[in-house]
Each structure stands twice: as structure tokens, then as C-alpha cells.
């Protein structure tokens, strides 16, 4: 490590890093690399292990498993179409409701509607929603949400019963209470990420809108939201991903009934709830089948996230070429 | 609000020889919270002329400019003593909506700030806000031509405004500001982020635009004021009482300010003794 000796003098403090410095540097780099690869390795191991355990069921039931609607462990008949439908339907409803309110909330908390201190209090409260355990949400759904929506549900069924959405009566647990609770559960994620996206819009863009004589709503709807749209879309994808995988609250609220119905009041089932409720008592064959179902759930979540990221990069590239 | 409209219409037919004061701005004190930012600044903006605001950093020239179309309303804690009258109508009157003021008094900012949408939509933005029903394409082309940008962008109007260079972006912002034909255009250091060639183009543009619009221009560059401004207002900073309060030192025809300044401070500033 003898270099630049000509630059050395008795007073000079400058010198090369010591051997220990290099060792520390290399160790740290190694650890960082290990951490990064570890994430990939864990995901790969998970998918592979679940996949491996699902292979017997895949060879036995093939793709018919995805399109068949009966689940009878005694007759060894298994199909998860109702669960796939229930997972997507409940998540989509939650995304519509939670997304709407989440984005509205993000606008409300970032666009100077409130004095800064009050806004930060509100923000903390919204974030606290994420800290509530999902079993508590489930209980709240059973004891508060279901009784509260029952009169509305009955009225809707009686007056608008010809619409498929209101085609059945609310017997207790069902799609609507599950979707409502799920909406509240995804709301903090959507609100928080949307707030970040809106806050990232430079002040000069806002100034430009107001400088042209835009009213507050024109500035928000025509400038702020479109500018932040990529980030808000990301928030919605994250929220949808969270809704797809949510288990406990849905297992308590969705009704666990293997049927496909557009009705908001009918009981249904989701993949996550099916897995959670059936594993404890599953026999050998059923475990293999449940592994197949778990694999399907993982693939759906993965597909949603990949599609979301792809759409985000495409729209970003289109508009923000120089930045 | 109708008073604003009527005033605007009356002004159009007034004689040119006696310069008409479009914006009468008398700002005795401007505060941000408890901070006294500007004091004693009376700057009448005259029709069909370019009024240049010069002075060292922190002298409040931008603050004064942004008070004219109520852009300071966006800043928390802003308040002031005095008045700003646009064609005789107090723009801070309780029944005047700042949105209406900004539709007649347009603004170009220091940093180019095009929206993340196409070049066409950027220029059409203000027209759509005003529910313009006529030939949108023609208006957009007209504004882009006036802003000396048309030839460079006519084949790529669908491209993002952000894909342009800095100087082009600023000219796009000028096109956006003048598309709705506001009566006054405020320019807050429009060339500070630009190279000399782009600056030159924008200065030519300002001289061209003053035939039709009244312009108030904040500039950090004294030479720019001598090149384009008809009237020049020199601001300075008063640090005597421990604060940093900007105030108007001298206002006059640009020639007089630069060749025969009345105030000692002005003389020092234009001779480059401080900046």
C-alpha cells in the first residue's frame, strides 16, 4: 500500500486508509449484499416450497381445480373458483371504497384545508388505523358493522332487489360487511402513500395553477392529482395487494360459503380465509390441495403487483422524460 | 367582481399619452407572521410599459410583485397594510375572489413550471379554465407564436411539456400565461434559470409583448432592466433594526435611474458597490 510517497511529508496528516478500514469496508459491503440476496432467496424458497407441496394436488386436479366450485373433503372433490371470485370481488370493493376515501383524505390532509398542526394530528390518527390487529377489526365487524348495515341492506333488498347486487338478504356475515371492514383496513396504506405522492408535487407546480387563476378544486383536480397520479396509482396497487392477502377479519366476516354471487349481502369465501379455516382440521389430501390454493393466492398477489409496477413505469416514462 | 370587469373594459379605450396606472400598489408594510418583510413601497404599474424591479437579494421585490395578483395568499401568515388597486378596484377587498384577480393578472415564475401534460394542454389549460368555446387550436398556436416557440414545437404538440429544454419550458410558461390575454403579466426573474441565448429570446419577447400587455418584471440582473424596462424601481434591504426589511428606494424612468440616480444608495448599487 505504498503509494504517492512523494506527497508524504513529516507534517502531512494525509495517508491511505488502514488495513482494518479496508476489512470493515469489505465486511459491510458483504453484509449488505447478503441482505439483498436474502430477500430474493426467502421469496424464492417460499414459492418453491409451497409449489413443491402443491405438485401432487396439481397433478391430480390440474387446472380444473381453478374452475370447479365444490369443496368436499369427504368426497375428495376440490375447487376454488368461488374463493378466487370472493377474493377478487371483496378486494375490488374494498379498493373502490377505501381508495375513494383514502385519496380524498390525502387531498384533505395535504392541500392546506387544515392548519398544519391539526393536519398532523389527523394524519397520525389515520396511521393508527393500521396498528389495529385484524382480529379486532373482525370483532368490530361482527358486533358493530353487521347490525348497523342490516336495516340499510334490508331496505335495499326490498326496493332494489331486482339488481343483482342486492339480490339476497343479509343473513349476517357476507360480502358487504367484509368489504367495508377491508376498506377501512386498506385505507391507511392508500391515504399515507397518496399523501406522500401529493406532497412530492413541487410547490411551483401548484403556484403555476393558482397563477393561471385556477380555483382550489381546479388546481387539485386538474393539476395536483394528475401530477401525483403515478404515486396515487402505486398507493392503490399496494392497497389492493393488502386486501387480497387479508385473512383474519375476512374469515370472521365473509361467511365462508362456497358460492359465487354478485349480491353484496350473500355470504362468500376468500382464498386466505379458506386456508386459515381449513388447515387446522385438514387431512393429508386436503393439505396438498390447500397448498395448491396457497400457490394460486400467491400468484394472484404477485401478478397484481407486477402489473401495477409495469403500468406505473410505463406512465412515468411517458410524462417525466426529463427530471 | 363585475367592477373588475368593467374597469378592465374602460381602460382599453383610454388615451396613450398620459400613462394610465393599471395597478396602483401602495404597500406600507408586508408581514409574514411577525416578520416585517417590506415597508414603504409605492409602485404604480403603468399601462403598456415594462416596469422593472431591481435590487439586492432579500429586498422584497418578489414579495411586492406577488402581492399584485394575490399570490402571497398561498403563503401562511401573509398580511399587509396599504392597498393594491387594479383599475381602481381594491383587489384585496373582501368581496374580490383572488382567483378572479389572477385571471386578469397573469404570472410567469422564476423556475419554468410546465404541468406534466402535453405542450398543447399546457397552453390550453388557462383557456379551458376560462371555458373558452372558440377555436382552441388557433388560440394555442397564436400564444405559442407570440412566445416565439411555435416553430420549435409545432410538430410535437402532443409531447410532454417536460420534454423541452429549460429555455423552451420558460417560453411555454409564457405562452400559457398569455394565451388567455390577461391585462397584466407579472414576471418574477423569468430568465434566472436560463442561458444567455434563451434569455435574449425572452427579452425580445417582452419588448414585443408590451405592445399588448402591461408587464412588471423582477430581475436580479441590472443590465436586463436597462435593456427592457421603461420604468425601474430600485429596492434595498434595511438591516438597521435587526431585521431584514425591504423597501423602495427610488422609482423613475430607467434612463434616469441608471444615469442620474437621485439617491446615494441607488448610485452605489448601479455602480456595482454592492449587490
Coordinates of C-alpha atoms in Angstrom, one line a residue:
Chain A
X1 CA 0.0 0.0 0.0
X2 CA 2.9 2.4 -0.6
X3 CA 1.6 5.0 -3.0
X4 CA 2.1 8.7 -3.6
X5 CA 5.2 8.6 -1.4
X6 CA 6.3 11.8 -3.0
X7 CA 3.3 13.5 -1.4
X8 CA 4.2 12.3 2.1
X9 CA 6.0 14.7 4.4
X10 CA 6.6 14.7 8.1
X11 CA 3.8 17.2 8.8
X12 CA 1.3 15.6 6.4
X13 CA -1.7 14.1 8.1
X14 CA -3.0 12.6 4.8
X15 CA -2.4 8.9 4.3
X16 CA -4.0 5.8 2.9
X17 CA -6.9 4.0 4.8
X18 CA -5.5 1.3 7.2
X19 CA -5.8 -2.4 6.6
X20 CA -8.6 -2.5 9.2
X21 CA -10.5 0.2 7.3
X22 CA -10.5 -2.0 4.2
X23 CA -11.6 -5.0 6.1
X24 CA -14.5 -3.1 7.7
X25 CA -15.5 -1.7 4.4
X26 CA -15.4 -5.1 2.7
X27 CA -17.4 -6.8 5.5
X28 CA -20.1 -4.1 5.4
X29 CA -20.4 -4.4 1.7
X30 CA -20.7 -8.2 2.0
X31 CA -23.4 -7.9 4.6
X32 CA -25.4 -5.5 2.5
X33 CA -25.1 -7.9 -0.5
X34 CA -26.1 -10.8 1.7
X35 CA -29.2 -8.9 2.9
X36 CA -30.2 -8.0 -0.6
X37 CA -29.9 -11.6 -1.9
X38 CA -31.5 -13.0 1.3
X39 CA -34.8 -11.2 0.3
X40 CA -34.8 -12.9 -3.1
X41 CA -33.8 -16.2 -1.5
X42 CA -36.6 -16.1 1.0
X43 CA -39.2 -15.3 -1.6
X44 CA -37.9 -18.0 -3.9
X45 CA -37.8 -20.6 -1.1
X46 CA -41.4 -19.8 -0.2
X47 CA -42.7 -20.1 -3.7
X48 CA -40.6 -23.3 -4.3
X49 CA -41.7 -24.9 -1.1
X50 CA -45.3 -24.2 -1.5
X51 CA -45.1 -25.2 -5.1
X52 CA -43.4 -28.4 -4.3
X53 CA -46.0 -29.3 -1.7
X54 CA -48.7 -28.4 -4.2
X55 CA -47.3 -30.6 -7.0
X56 CA -49.3 -33.7 -6.0
X57 CA -52.6 -31.8 -6.0
X58 CA -51.7 -30.0 -9.3
X59 CA -51.1 -33.4 -11.0
X60 CA -54.3 -34.8 -9.6
X61 CA -56.7 -31.9 -10.1
X62 CA -54.9 -29.9 -12.9
X63 CA -56.4 -26.6 -13.9
X64 CA -59.9 -27.9 -13.3
X65 CA -59.2 -27.0 -9.6
X66 CA -59.4 -23.4 -10.6
X67 CA -62.8 -23.7 -12.3
X68 CA -64.6 -26.1 -10.1
X69 CA -66.9 -24.9 -7.4
X70 CA -67.3 -27.7 -4.9
X71 CA -65.2 -28.3 -1.8
X72 CA -66.0 -31.6 -0.2
X73 CA -63.2 -33.2 1.7
X74 CA -65.1 -36.4 2.2
X75 CA -65.6 -37.0 -1.5
X76 CA -62.2 -35.6 -2.3
X77 CA -63.8 -33.0 -4.6
X78 CA -62.0 -29.7 -4.5
X79 CA -62.4 -26.5 -6.5
X80 CA -61.6 -22.9 -5.6
X81 CA -63.5 -20.8 -8.2
X82 CA -65.8 -19.3 -5.5
X83 CA -62.8 -18.4 -3.4
X84 CA -61.0 -16.8 -6.3
X85 CA -64.1 -14.9 -7.1
X86 CA -64.6 -13.9 -3.5
X87 CA -61.0 -12.8 -3.1
X88 CA -61.1 -10.6 -6.1
X89 CA -64.7 -9.3 -5.5
X90 CA -64.1 -8.3 -1.9
X91 CA -60.7 -6.8 -2.7
X92 CA -62.1 -4.8 -5.6
X93 CA -65.0 -3.5 -3.5
X94 CA -62.5 -2.6 -0.7
X95 CA -60.3 -0.9 -3.2
X96 CA -63.1 1.2 -4.6
X97 CA -64.4 2.3 -1.2
X98 CA -61.1 2.5 0.6
X99 CA -59.4 4.1 -2.4
X100 CA -62.0 6.8 -2.8
X101 CA -61.9 7.8 0.8
X102 CA -58.1 7.3 1.1
X103 CA -57.4 9.6 -1.8
X104 CA -60.0 12.2 -0.6
X105 CA -58.3 12.0 2.8
X106 CA -54.9 12.5 1.3
X107 CA -56.1 15.6 -0.5
X108 CA -57.8 16.9 2.6
X109 CA -54.6 16.4 4.7
X110 CA -52.1 17.8 2.2
X111 CA -53.8 20.7 0.4
X112 CA -54.0 23.3 3.2
X113 CA -57.6 22.6 4.2
X114 CA -56.4 22.3 7.8
X115 CA -54.0 24.2 9.9
X116 CA -50.7 22.2 9.9
X117 CA -50.9 21.0 13.5
X118 CA -54.4 19.7 13.1
X119 CA -53.5 18.0 9.9
X120 CA -50.6 16.2 11.5
X121 CA -52.9 15.0 14.3
X122 CA -55.4 13.7 11.7
X123 CA -52.5 12.0 9.8
X124 CA -51.4 10.2 13.0
X125 CA -55.0 9.0 13.7
X126 CA -55.3 7.6 10.1
X127 CA -52.0 5.9 10.5
X128 CA -53.1 4.4 13.8
X129 CA -55.8 2.5 11.9
X130 CA -53.0 0.4 10.5
X131 CA -51.9 -0.6 14.0
X132 CA -55.2 -2.2 15.0
X133 CA -55.0 -6.0 14.9
X134 CA -57.1 -7.6 12.2
X135 CA -58.9 -9.8 14.7
X136 CA -60.2 -6.6 16.4
X137 CA -61.5 -5.4 13.1
X138 CA -63.2 -8.8 12.7
X139 CA -64.9 -8.5 16.1
X140 CA -65.9 -4.9 15.4
X141 CA -67.3 -6.0 12.0
X142 CA -69.4 -8.7 13.7
X143 CA -70.7 -6.6 16.6
X144 CA -70.9 -3.1 15.0
X145 CA -70.9 -3.1 11.2
X146 CA -73.3 -6.0 10.6
X147 CA -76.0 -4.7 12.9
X148 CA -75.5 -1.2 11.6
X149 CA -75.9 -2.0 7.9
X150 CA -78.7 -4.5 8.4
X151 CA -81.6 -2.0 8.1
X152 CA -80.0 -0.4 5.0
X153 CA -79.4 -3.8 3.5
X154 CA -82.9 -4.9 4.1
X155 CA -84.3 -1.7 2.6
X156 CA -82.0 -2.0 -0.5
X157 CA -83.1 -5.6 -1.0
X158 CA -86.8 -4.8 -0.8
X159 CA -86.7 -1.8 -3.1
X160 CA -83.9 -2.6 -5.4
X161 CA -83.8 -6.3 -5.1
X162 CA -84.0 -6.8 -8.9
X163 CA -80.5 -5.5 -9.1
X164 CA -78.0 -8.4 -8.8
X165 CA -76.1 -6.5 -6.2
X166 CA -79.0 -6.5 -3.8
X167 CA -80.4 -9.9 -4.8
X168 CA -80.3 -11.6 -1.5
X169 CA -81.0 -10.7 2.1
X170 CA -78.2 -10.1 4.6
X171 CA -78.2 -13.0 6.9
X172 CA -75.3 -11.9 9.0
X173 CA -71.7 -12.3 7.7
X174 CA -71.4 -11.6 4.0
X175 CA -69.6 -9.7 1.2
X176 CA -70.6 -6.2 2.1
X177 CA -69.6 -6.2 5.8
X178 CA -66.4 -7.9 4.8
X179 CA -65.6 -5.4 2.1
X180 CA -66.5 -2.4 4.3
X181 CA -64.1 -3.6 7.0
X182 CA -61.5 -4.5 4.4
X183 CA -61.9 -0.9 3.0
X184 CA -61.1 0.6 6.4
X185 CA -58.1 -1.7 6.7
X186 CA -56.6 -0.7 3.4
X187 CA -57.4 3.0 3.9
X188 CA -54.3 3.9 6.0
X189 CA -52.0 2.4 3.4
X190 CA -53.7 4.2 0.5
X191 CA -54.0 7.5 2.4
X192 CA -50.4 7.5 3.6
X193 CA -48.8 6.7 0.2
X194 CA -51.2 9.1 -1.7
X195 CA -50.2 11.8 0.8
X196 CA -46.5 11.2 0.0
X197 CA -47.3 11.4 -3.7
X198 CA -49.2 14.7 -3.3
X199 CA -46.6 16.2 -1.1
X200 CA -43.9 15.4 -3.7
X201 CA -45.6 17.6 -6.3
X202 CA -43.3 20.7 -6.3
X203 CA -44.8 23.9 -4.9
X204 CA -44.0 25.7 -8.2
X205 CA -46.5 23.5 -10.0
X206 CA -49.2 24.5 -7.5
X207 CA -48.2 28.1 -7.9
X208 CA -48.4 27.8 -11.7
X209 CA -52.0 26.5 -11.4
X210 CA -53.1 29.2 -9.0
X211 CA -51.2 31.8 -11.0
X212 CA -53.4 31.0 -14.0
X213 CA -56.5 31.7 -12.0
X214 CA -57.4 28.2 -11.1
X215 CA -59.8 27.7 -8.2
X216 CA -58.7 25.4 -5.4
X217 CA -60.6 22.4 -6.8
X218 CA -59.5 23.1 -10.4
X219 CA -55.9 23.2 -9.1
X220 CA -56.3 20.0 -7.2
X221 CA -58.3 18.0 -9.8
X222 CA -56.6 19.2 -13.0
X223 CA -53.1 19.7 -11.8
X224 CA -52.2 18.2 -8.4
X225 CA -53.9 14.8 -8.9
X226 CA -52.7 14.2 -12.5
X227 CA -49.2 15.2 -11.4
X228 CA -49.3 12.8 -8.5
X229 CA -51.2 10.1 -10.4
X230 CA -48.3 7.7 -10.7
X231 CA -47.8 7.7 -6.9
X232 CA -51.5 7.5 -6.2
X233 CA -51.8 4.6 -8.6
X234 CA -49.0 2.9 -6.6
X235 CA -50.9 3.5 -3.4
X236 CA -54.0 1.8 -4.9
X237 CA -51.9 -1.2 -6.0
X238 CA -50.4 -1.5 -2.6
X239 CA -53.9 -1.3 -1.0
X240 CA -55.2 -3.9 -3.4
X241 CA -52.3 -6.2 -2.6
X242 CA -53.0 -5.9 1.1
X243 CA -56.7 -6.5 0.6
X244 CA -56.0 -9.7 -1.4
X245 CA -54.0 -11.2 1.4
X246 CA -56.0 -10.1 4.4
X247 CA -57.1 -13.2 6.3
X248 CA -58.4 -12.9 9.9
X249 CA -61.1 -10.2 9.6
X250 CA -62.4 -11.8 6.4
X251 CA -62.5 -15.3 7.9
X252 CA -64.7 -13.8 10.6
X253 CA -66.9 -11.7 8.3
X254 CA -67.2 -13.1 4.9
X255 CA -69.5 -16.0 5.7
X256 CA -67.3 -18.9 4.4
X257 CA -69.8 -20.1 1.9
X258 CA -68.7 -21.6 -1.3
X259 CA -70.9 -19.7 -3.7
X260 CA -70.4 -17.2 -6.5
X261 CA -72.8 -14.3 -6.3
X262 CA -72.8 -10.7 -7.3
X263 CA -75.0 -9.9 -4.3
X264 CA -73.3 -7.7 -1.7
X265 CA -75.4 -9.4 1.0
X266 CA -74.6 -13.0 0.2
X267 CA -72.0 -14.9 2.2
X268 CA -68.9 -15.8 0.2
X269 CA -65.4 -17.0 0.8
X270 CA -61.9 -15.9 0.0
X271 CA -58.7 -17.9 -0.6
X272 CA -57.0 -16.5 2.6
X273 CA -60.0 -17.3 4.7
X274 CA -60.3 -20.8 3.2
X275 CA -56.6 -21.5 4.0
X276 CA -56.9 -20.2 7.6
X277 CA -60.0 -22.1 8.4
X278 CA -59.4 -25.4 6.7
X279 CA -55.7 -26.1 7.6
X280 CA -56.3 -27.0 11.3
X281 CA -58.6 -29.9 10.5
X282 CA -57.3 -30.9 7.1
X283 CA -56.4 -34.5 6.3
X284 CA -53.4 -35.5 4.2
X285 CA -55.0 -34.9 0.8
X286 CA -56.7 -31.7 1.8
X287 CA -53.4 -30.2 2.9
X288 CA -51.9 -30.8 -0.5
X289 CA -55.0 -29.2 -2.1
X290 CA -54.7 -26.3 0.3
X291 CA -51.1 -25.8 -0.8
X292 CA -52.3 -25.6 -4.4
X293 CA -54.8 -22.9 -3.2
X294 CA -52.0 -21.0 -1.4
X295 CA -49.9 -21.1 -4.6
X296 CA -52.8 -19.6 -6.5
X297 CA -53.2 -16.8 -4.0
X298 CA -49.5 -16.0 -4.1
X299 CA -49.6 -15.9 -7.9
X300 CA -52.6 -13.6 -7.9
X301 CA -50.9 -11.2 -5.5
X302 CA -47.7 -11.4 -7.5
X303 CA -49.5 -10.7 -10.8
X304 CA -51.3 -7.7 -9.3
X305 CA -48.1 -6.2 -8.1
X306 CA -46.1 -6.9 -11.2
X307 CA -48.9 -5.5 -13.4
X308 CA -49.2 -2.4 -11.2
X309 CA -45.4 -1.7 -11.3
X310 CA -45.4 -2.2 -15.1
X311 CA -48.3 0.3 -15.6
X312 CA -46.5 2.8 -13.2
X313 CA -43.2 2.7 -15.1
X314 CA -45.0 3.0 -18.4
X315 CA -47.0 6.1 -17.4
X316 CA -43.9 7.6 -15.7
X317 CA -41.8 7.2 -18.8
X318 CA -44.4 8.8 -20.9
X319 CA -44.6 12.1 -19.0
X320 CA -41.4 12.6 -17.0
X321 CA -38.7 12.3 -19.6
X322 CA -36.6 15.0 -18.1
X323 CA -36.4 15.3 -14.3
Chain B
X1 CA -66.1 41.2 -9.3
X2 CA -68.1 42.9 -12.0
X3 CA -66.4 46.1 -11.1
X4 CA -63.1 44.5 -12.1
X5 CA -64.6 43.6 -15.5
X6 CA -66.0 47.0 -16.1
X7 CA -62.8 48.7 -15.1
X8 CA -60.8 46.4 -17.4
X9 CA -63.1 47.3 -20.3
X10 CA -63.0 51.1 -19.7
X11 CA -59.2 51.1 -19.6
X12 CA -58.9 49.7 -23.1
X13 CA -60.1 52.9 -24.8
X14 CA -58.1 55.4 -22.7
X15 CA -55.6 57.8 -24.4
X16 CA -52.0 56.6 -24.5
X17 CA -50.1 59.9 -24.0
X18 CA -51.0 60.2 -20.3
X19 CA -49.7 56.9 -18.9
X20 CA -52.5 55.1 -17.2
X21 CA -51.8 53.4 -13.9
X22 CA -53.1 49.9 -14.3
X23 CA -52.1 48.7 -10.9
X24 CA -51.7 51.2 -8.1
X25 CA -49.8 49.4 -5.5
X26 CA -49.1 51.1 -2.2
X27 CA -47.6 48.7 0.3
X28 CA -46.8 50.4 3.6
X29 CA -45.9 47.2 5.4
X30 CA -45.9 43.5 4.5
X31 CA -45.7 40.9 7.2
X32 CA -45.1 37.1 7.1
X33 CA -46.3 36.2 10.5
X34 CA -44.4 38.7 12.8
X35 CA -41.6 39.3 10.3
X36 CA -41.7 42.7 8.6
X37 CA -40.7 41.8 5.0
X38 CA -41.3 45.0 3.2
X39 CA -42.1 48.6 4.1
X40 CA -43.0 51.9 2.3
X41 CA -43.2 50.7 -1.2
X42 CA -45.4 52.6 -3.6
X43 CA -45.1 51.3 -7.2
X44 CA -47.6 52.3 -9.8
X45 CA -47.6 49.9 -12.8
X46 CA -48.3 51.9 -15.9
X47 CA -50.2 50.6 -18.9
X48 CA -48.3 49.3 -22.0
X49 CA -44.9 49.7 -20.2
X50 CA -42.4 47.4 -18.6
X51 CA -41.8 48.2 -15.0
X52 CA -38.6 46.6 -13.8
X53 CA -37.9 45.8 -10.1
X54 CA -34.2 45.6 -9.2
X55 CA -32.3 45.3 -6.0
X56 CA -30.2 43.0 -3.9
X57 CA -31.4 39.6 -2.7
X58 CA -34.0 39.8 0.1
X59 CA -35.0 43.3 -0.8
X60 CA -38.6 42.3 -1.2
X61 CA -39.0 42.9 -4.9
X62 CA -40.6 39.4 -5.5
X63 CA -42.8 39.9 -2.5
X64 CA -44.1 43.1 -3.8
X65 CA -44.7 41.6 -7.3
X66 CA -46.5 38.6 -5.8
X67 CA -48.8 40.9 -3.8
X68 CA -50.1 42.4 -7.0
X69 CA -52.1 39.3 -8.0
X70 CA -52.6 37.9 -4.5
X71 CA -50.1 35.0 -5.0
X72 CA -48.9 35.7 -1.5
X73 CA -52.3 34.5 -0.3
X74 CA -50.8 31.0 -0.7
X75 CA -48.2 31.9 2.0
X76 CA -49.3 31.3 5.5
X77 CA -49.1 34.3 7.8
X78 CA -49.1 36.9 5.0
X79 CA -50.8 40.2 5.7
X80 CA -50.1 43.8 4.8
X81 CA -51.1 47.5 5.4
X82 CA -51.8 49.6 2.3
X83 CA -53.7 48.9 -0.9
X84 CA -53.4 47.3 -4.3
X85 CA -55.9 48.7 -6.8
X86 CA -56.3 47.2 -10.3
X87 CA -58.1 49.8 -12.5
X88 CA -59.2 51.5 -9.3
X89 CA -60.7 48.4 -7.7
X90 CA -59.1 47.1 -4.5
X91 CA -58.0 43.6 -5.2
X92 CA -57.9 42.7 -1.6
X93 CA -61.5 43.8 -0.9
X94 CA -63.4 41.2 0.9
X95 CA -65.8 40.6 -2.0
X96 CA -63.0 40.0 -4.5
X97 CA -62.0 36.4 -5.2
X98 CA -58.3 36.1 -5.7
X99 CA -59.0 33.6 -8.5
X100 CA -60.6 36.4 -10.5
X101 CA -57.7 38.7 -9.9
X102 CA -55.2 36.1 -11.2
X103 CA -57.3 35.6 -14.4
X104 CA -56.6 39.3 -15.3
X105 CA -53.1 39.5 -13.9
X106 CA -51.1 36.5 -15.2
X107 CA -47.8 35.4 -13.9
X108 CA -44.5 33.8 -15.1
X109 CA -42.3 32.3 -12.4
X110 CA -38.6 32.1 -11.7
X111 CA -38.4 28.4 -12.4
X112 CA -40.1 27.1 -15.5
X113 CA -43.1 25.2 -14.2
X114 CA -44.9 23.5 -17.0
X115 CA -47.5 20.9 -16.0
X116 CA -46.9 17.2 -16.5
X117 CA -49.1 17.2 -19.6
X118 CA -48.7 17.8 -23.3
X119 CA -47.4 21.1 -24.7
X120 CA -50.8 21.7 -26.2
X121 CA -52.6 21.0 -23.0
X122 CA -50.3 23.3 -21.1
X123 CA -51.2 26.3 -23.3
X124 CA -54.9 25.3 -23.4
X125 CA -55.0 25.0 -19.6
X126 CA -55.9 28.6 -18.9
X127 CA -58.3 28.7 -21.9
X128 CA -60.2 25.7 -20.6
X129 CA -60.3 27.2 -17.1
X130 CA -62.0 30.2 -18.6
X131 CA -64.4 27.9 -20.5
X132 CA -63.2 29.2 -23.8
X133 CA -65.5 28.0 -26.6
X134 CA -63.9 29.2 -29.7
X135 CA -61.1 27.7 -31.9
X136 CA -58.8 26.2 -29.3
X137 CA -56.1 25.2 -31.9
X138 CA -55.9 28.7 -33.2
X139 CA -55.5 30.2 -29.8
X140 CA -52.9 27.8 -28.8
X141 CA -50.9 28.4 -32.0
X142 CA -51.3 32.1 -31.6
X143 CA -49.9 32.0 -28.0
X144 CA -47.0 29.8 -28.9
X145 CA -46.2 32.1 -31.9
X146 CA -46.2 35.1 -29.6
X147 CA -43.9 33.3 -27.2
X148 CA -41.5 32.5 -30.1
X149 CA -41.9 28.8 -29.5
X150 CA -44.2 27.7 -32.3
X151 CA -41.6 26.7 -34.9
X152 CA -39.8 24.6 -32.4
X153 CA -42.8 22.7 -31.1
X154 CA -45.4 22.7 -33.9
X155 CA -44.6 19.1 -34.8
X156 CA -44.7 17.7 -31.3
X157 CA -47.6 19.4 -29.6
X158 CA -48.6 16.1 -28.1
X159 CA -45.2 15.6 -26.3
X160 CA -44.9 16.4 -22.7
X161 CA -44.1 19.9 -21.7
X162 CA -41.4 18.5 -19.5
X163 CA -39.5 17.1 -22.6
X164 CA -38.5 20.6 -23.6
X165 CA -35.2 22.4 -22.7
X166 CA -35.2 24.9 -19.8
X167 CA -35.5 27.9 -22.1
X168 CA -38.3 26.3 -24.2
X169 CA -40.1 25.4 -21.0
X170 CA -40.0 29.0 -19.8
X171 CA -41.3 30.2 -23.2
X172 CA -44.0 27.6 -22.9
X173 CA -44.9 29.0 -19.5
X174 CA -45.1 32.5 -21.1
X175 CA -47.3 31.1 -23.8
X176 CA -49.5 29.6 -21.2
X177 CA -49.7 32.9 -19.3
X178 CA -50.6 35.0 -22.3
X179 CA -53.0 32.5 -24.0
X180 CA -55.9 33.9 -22.1
X181 CA -54.9 37.5 -22.9
X182 CA -54.6 38.8 -19.4
X183 CA -54.3 42.5 -19.0
X184 CA -51.1 42.4 -17.0
X185 CA -48.3 39.9 -16.9
X186 CA -46.1 39.6 -13.9
X187 CA -42.6 38.1 -14.4
X188 CA -40.6 37.0 -11.4
X189 CA -37.0 36.7 -12.6
X190 CA -38.1 34.8 -15.7
X191 CA -34.5 34.4 -17.0
X192 CA -32.6 33.5 -13.9
X193 CA -32.6 29.8 -14.7
X194 CA -31.8 30.3 -18.4
X195 CA -28.7 30.5 -20.6
X196 CA -27.8 33.8 -22.4
X197 CA -29.4 32.7 -25.7
X198 CA -32.7 31.8 -24.1
X199 CA -32.5 35.0 -22.1
X200 CA -32.1 37.0 -25.2
X201 CA -35.1 35.4 -26.8
X202 CA -37.3 36.1 -23.8
X203 CA -36.2 39.7 -23.6
X204 CA -37.1 40.2 -27.2
X205 CA -40.4 38.6 -26.4
X206 CA -41.0 41.0 -23.5
X207 CA -40.4 44.0 -25.8
X208 CA -42.8 42.5 -28.3
X209 CA -45.4 41.7 -25.7
X210 CA -45.5 45.2 -24.1
X211 CA -47.4 46.4 -27.3
X212 CA -50.3 44.5 -26.0
X213 CA -49.8 43.8 -22.3
X214 CA -48.6 45.6 -19.3
X215 CA -45.5 43.9 -17.8
X216 CA -44.0 44.0 -14.3
X217 CA -40.6 42.3 -14.3
X218 CA -38.5 41.4 -11.3
X219 CA -34.9 40.9 -12.3
X220 CA -31.7 40.3 -10.5
X221 CA -29.8 41.5 -13.5
X222 CA -29.4 45.2 -13.8
X223 CA -28.4 45.0 -17.5
X224 CA -31.6 43.3 -18.2
X225 CA -33.5 46.2 -16.6
X226 CA -31.7 48.7 -18.8
X227 CA -32.4 46.6 -21.9
X228 CA -36.1 46.1 -21.5
X229 CA -37.6 48.2 -18.7
X230 CA -39.3 51.6 -19.3
X231 CA -39.6 52.3 -15.6
X232 CA -37.3 51.0 -12.9
X233 CA -38.0 50.6 -9.2
X234 CA -34.9 50.1 -7.1
X235 CA -35.4 48.2 -3.8
X236 CA -33.0 47.7 -1.0
X237 CA -32.7 46.0 2.4
X238 CA -32.9 47.8 5.7
X239 CA -31.0 45.8 8.3
X240 CA -30.8 48.7 10.8
X241 CA -33.4 47.3 13.3
X242 CA -32.0 43.8 13.4
X243 CA -34.5 42.5 10.8
X244 CA -34.3 42.3 7.0
X245 CA -36.9 44.6 5.7
X246 CA -37.1 45.5 2.0
X247 CA -38.2 49.0 0.9
X248 CA -38.5 51.0 -2.3
X249 CA -35.5 53.4 -2.6
X250 CA -36.2 55.1 -5.9
X251 CA -38.6 54.8 -8.8
X252 CA -38.2 56.5 -12.1
X253 CA -37.7 56.2 -15.8
X254 CA -35.0 53.6 -16.4
X255 CA -32.7 56.1 -18.1
X256 CA -32.9 58.4 -15.1
X257 CA -32.3 55.7 -12.6
X258 CA -29.2 54.5 -14.3
X259 CA -27.8 57.8 -15.5
X260 CA -28.9 60.3 -12.9
X261 CA -30.0 58.5 -9.7
X262 CA -31.3 60.8 -7.0
X263 CA -30.5 58.6 -4.1
X264 CA -26.9 57.8 -3.0
X265 CA -27.9 54.1 -2.4
X266 CA -29.1 53.8 -6.0
X267 CA -25.9 55.2 -7.2
X268 CA -23.9 52.7 -5.2
X269 CA -26.0 49.8 -6.4
X270 CA -25.9 50.6 -10.1
X271 CA -22.1 51.2 -9.9
X272 CA -21.7 47.7 -8.5
X273 CA -20.6 48.7 -5.0
X274 CA -22.9 46.1 -3.6
X275 CA -25.3 43.5 -5.0

